[in-house]
XYZ file of C-alpha atoms in Angstrom:
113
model
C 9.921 69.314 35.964
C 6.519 67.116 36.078
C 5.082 69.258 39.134
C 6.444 72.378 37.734
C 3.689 75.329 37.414
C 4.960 77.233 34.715
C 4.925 81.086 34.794
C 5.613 81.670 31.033
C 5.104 80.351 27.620
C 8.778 79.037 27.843
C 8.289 77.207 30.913
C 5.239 75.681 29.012
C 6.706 74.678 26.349
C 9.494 72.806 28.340
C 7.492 70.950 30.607
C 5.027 69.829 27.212
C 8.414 68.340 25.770
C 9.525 66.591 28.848
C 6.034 65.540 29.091
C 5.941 64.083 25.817
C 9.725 62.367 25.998
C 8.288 60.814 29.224
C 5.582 58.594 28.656
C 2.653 60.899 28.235
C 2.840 61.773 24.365
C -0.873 62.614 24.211
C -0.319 65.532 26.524
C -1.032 69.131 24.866
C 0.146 72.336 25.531
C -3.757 73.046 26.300
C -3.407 70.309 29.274
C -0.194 72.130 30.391
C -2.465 75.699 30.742
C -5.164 74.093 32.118
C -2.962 72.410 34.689
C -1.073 75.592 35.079
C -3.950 77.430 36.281
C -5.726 75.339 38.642
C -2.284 74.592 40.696
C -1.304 78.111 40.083
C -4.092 79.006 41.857
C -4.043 76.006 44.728
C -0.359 77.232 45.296
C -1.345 80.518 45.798
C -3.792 79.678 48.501
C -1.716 77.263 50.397
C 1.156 79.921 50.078
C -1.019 82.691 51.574
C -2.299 80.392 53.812
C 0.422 78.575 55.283
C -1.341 75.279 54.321
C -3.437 73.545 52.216
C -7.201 74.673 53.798
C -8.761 75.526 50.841
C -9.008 73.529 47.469
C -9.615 74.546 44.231
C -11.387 72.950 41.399
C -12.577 73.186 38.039
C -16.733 75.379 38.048
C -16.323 75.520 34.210
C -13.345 73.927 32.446
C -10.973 76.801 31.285
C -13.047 79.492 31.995
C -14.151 79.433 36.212
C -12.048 78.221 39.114
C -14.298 77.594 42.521
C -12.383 77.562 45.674
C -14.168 75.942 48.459
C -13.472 75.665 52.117
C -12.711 72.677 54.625
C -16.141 71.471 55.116
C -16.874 72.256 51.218
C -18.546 75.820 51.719
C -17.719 77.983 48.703
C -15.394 80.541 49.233
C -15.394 82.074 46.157
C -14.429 81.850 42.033
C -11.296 82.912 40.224
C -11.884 83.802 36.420
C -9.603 85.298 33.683
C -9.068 88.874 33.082
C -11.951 90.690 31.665
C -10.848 90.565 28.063
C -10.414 87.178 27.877
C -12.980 84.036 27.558
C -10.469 81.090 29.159
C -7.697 81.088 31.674
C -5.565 79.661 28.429
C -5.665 82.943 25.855
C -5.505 84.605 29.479
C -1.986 83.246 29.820
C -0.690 83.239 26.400
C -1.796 87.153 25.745
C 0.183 88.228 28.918
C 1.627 85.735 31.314
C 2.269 88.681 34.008
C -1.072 90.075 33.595
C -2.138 86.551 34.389
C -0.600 85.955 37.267
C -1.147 89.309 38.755
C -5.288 88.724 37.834
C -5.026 85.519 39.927
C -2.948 87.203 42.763
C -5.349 90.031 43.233
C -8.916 87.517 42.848
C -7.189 85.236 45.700
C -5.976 88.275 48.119
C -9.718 89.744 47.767
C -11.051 86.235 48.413
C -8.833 85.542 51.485
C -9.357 89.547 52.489
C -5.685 90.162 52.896
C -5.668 93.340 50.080
């Protein structure tokens, strides 16, 4: 449960409680969607890539993802859908929609669409 990427609002809410029952009190259900993005995203990759080649980090909290490469070249960025300002409203509107947003931005990035 305390590496779990949730996919829904459910899942979010469980792993904030066992968070919270488990010596981290101060964590929020913002840190959860933050965290659920940027390793939803590095799981993708290493899934589509059959290993952990690319990394992902934080180009504008909540709002841009940059991937970069081995030797640190950028590879691209991963943002929310169009209607939305951060990856967390993102997830809460439409947790399918989310994930589907990602899946697409990463296939187009790693040219396998």
């Amino acid at each position: 449960m305390f590496n779990m990427i949730p996919n829904d609002m459910g899942e979010v809410a469980q792993k904030l409680a066992y968070l919270q029952s488990h010596g981290k009190p101060e964590t929020t259900e913002h840190d959860i969607l933050l965290e659920t993005a940027k390793g939803g995203v590095q799981e993708m990759l290493d899934e589509a890539l059959e290993g952990p080649y690319y990394n992902v980090r934080w180009s504008s909290e909540d709002k841009s993802l940059v991937i970069t490469g081995a030797l640190k070249e950028k590879i691209g960025t991963v943002i929310p859908r169009a209607d939305f300002s951060t990856f967390s409203e993102d997830f809460k509107n439409n947790e399918i929609l989310f994930w589907r947003n990602i899946s697409k931005q990463i296939a187009t990035l790693i040219h396998q669409e």
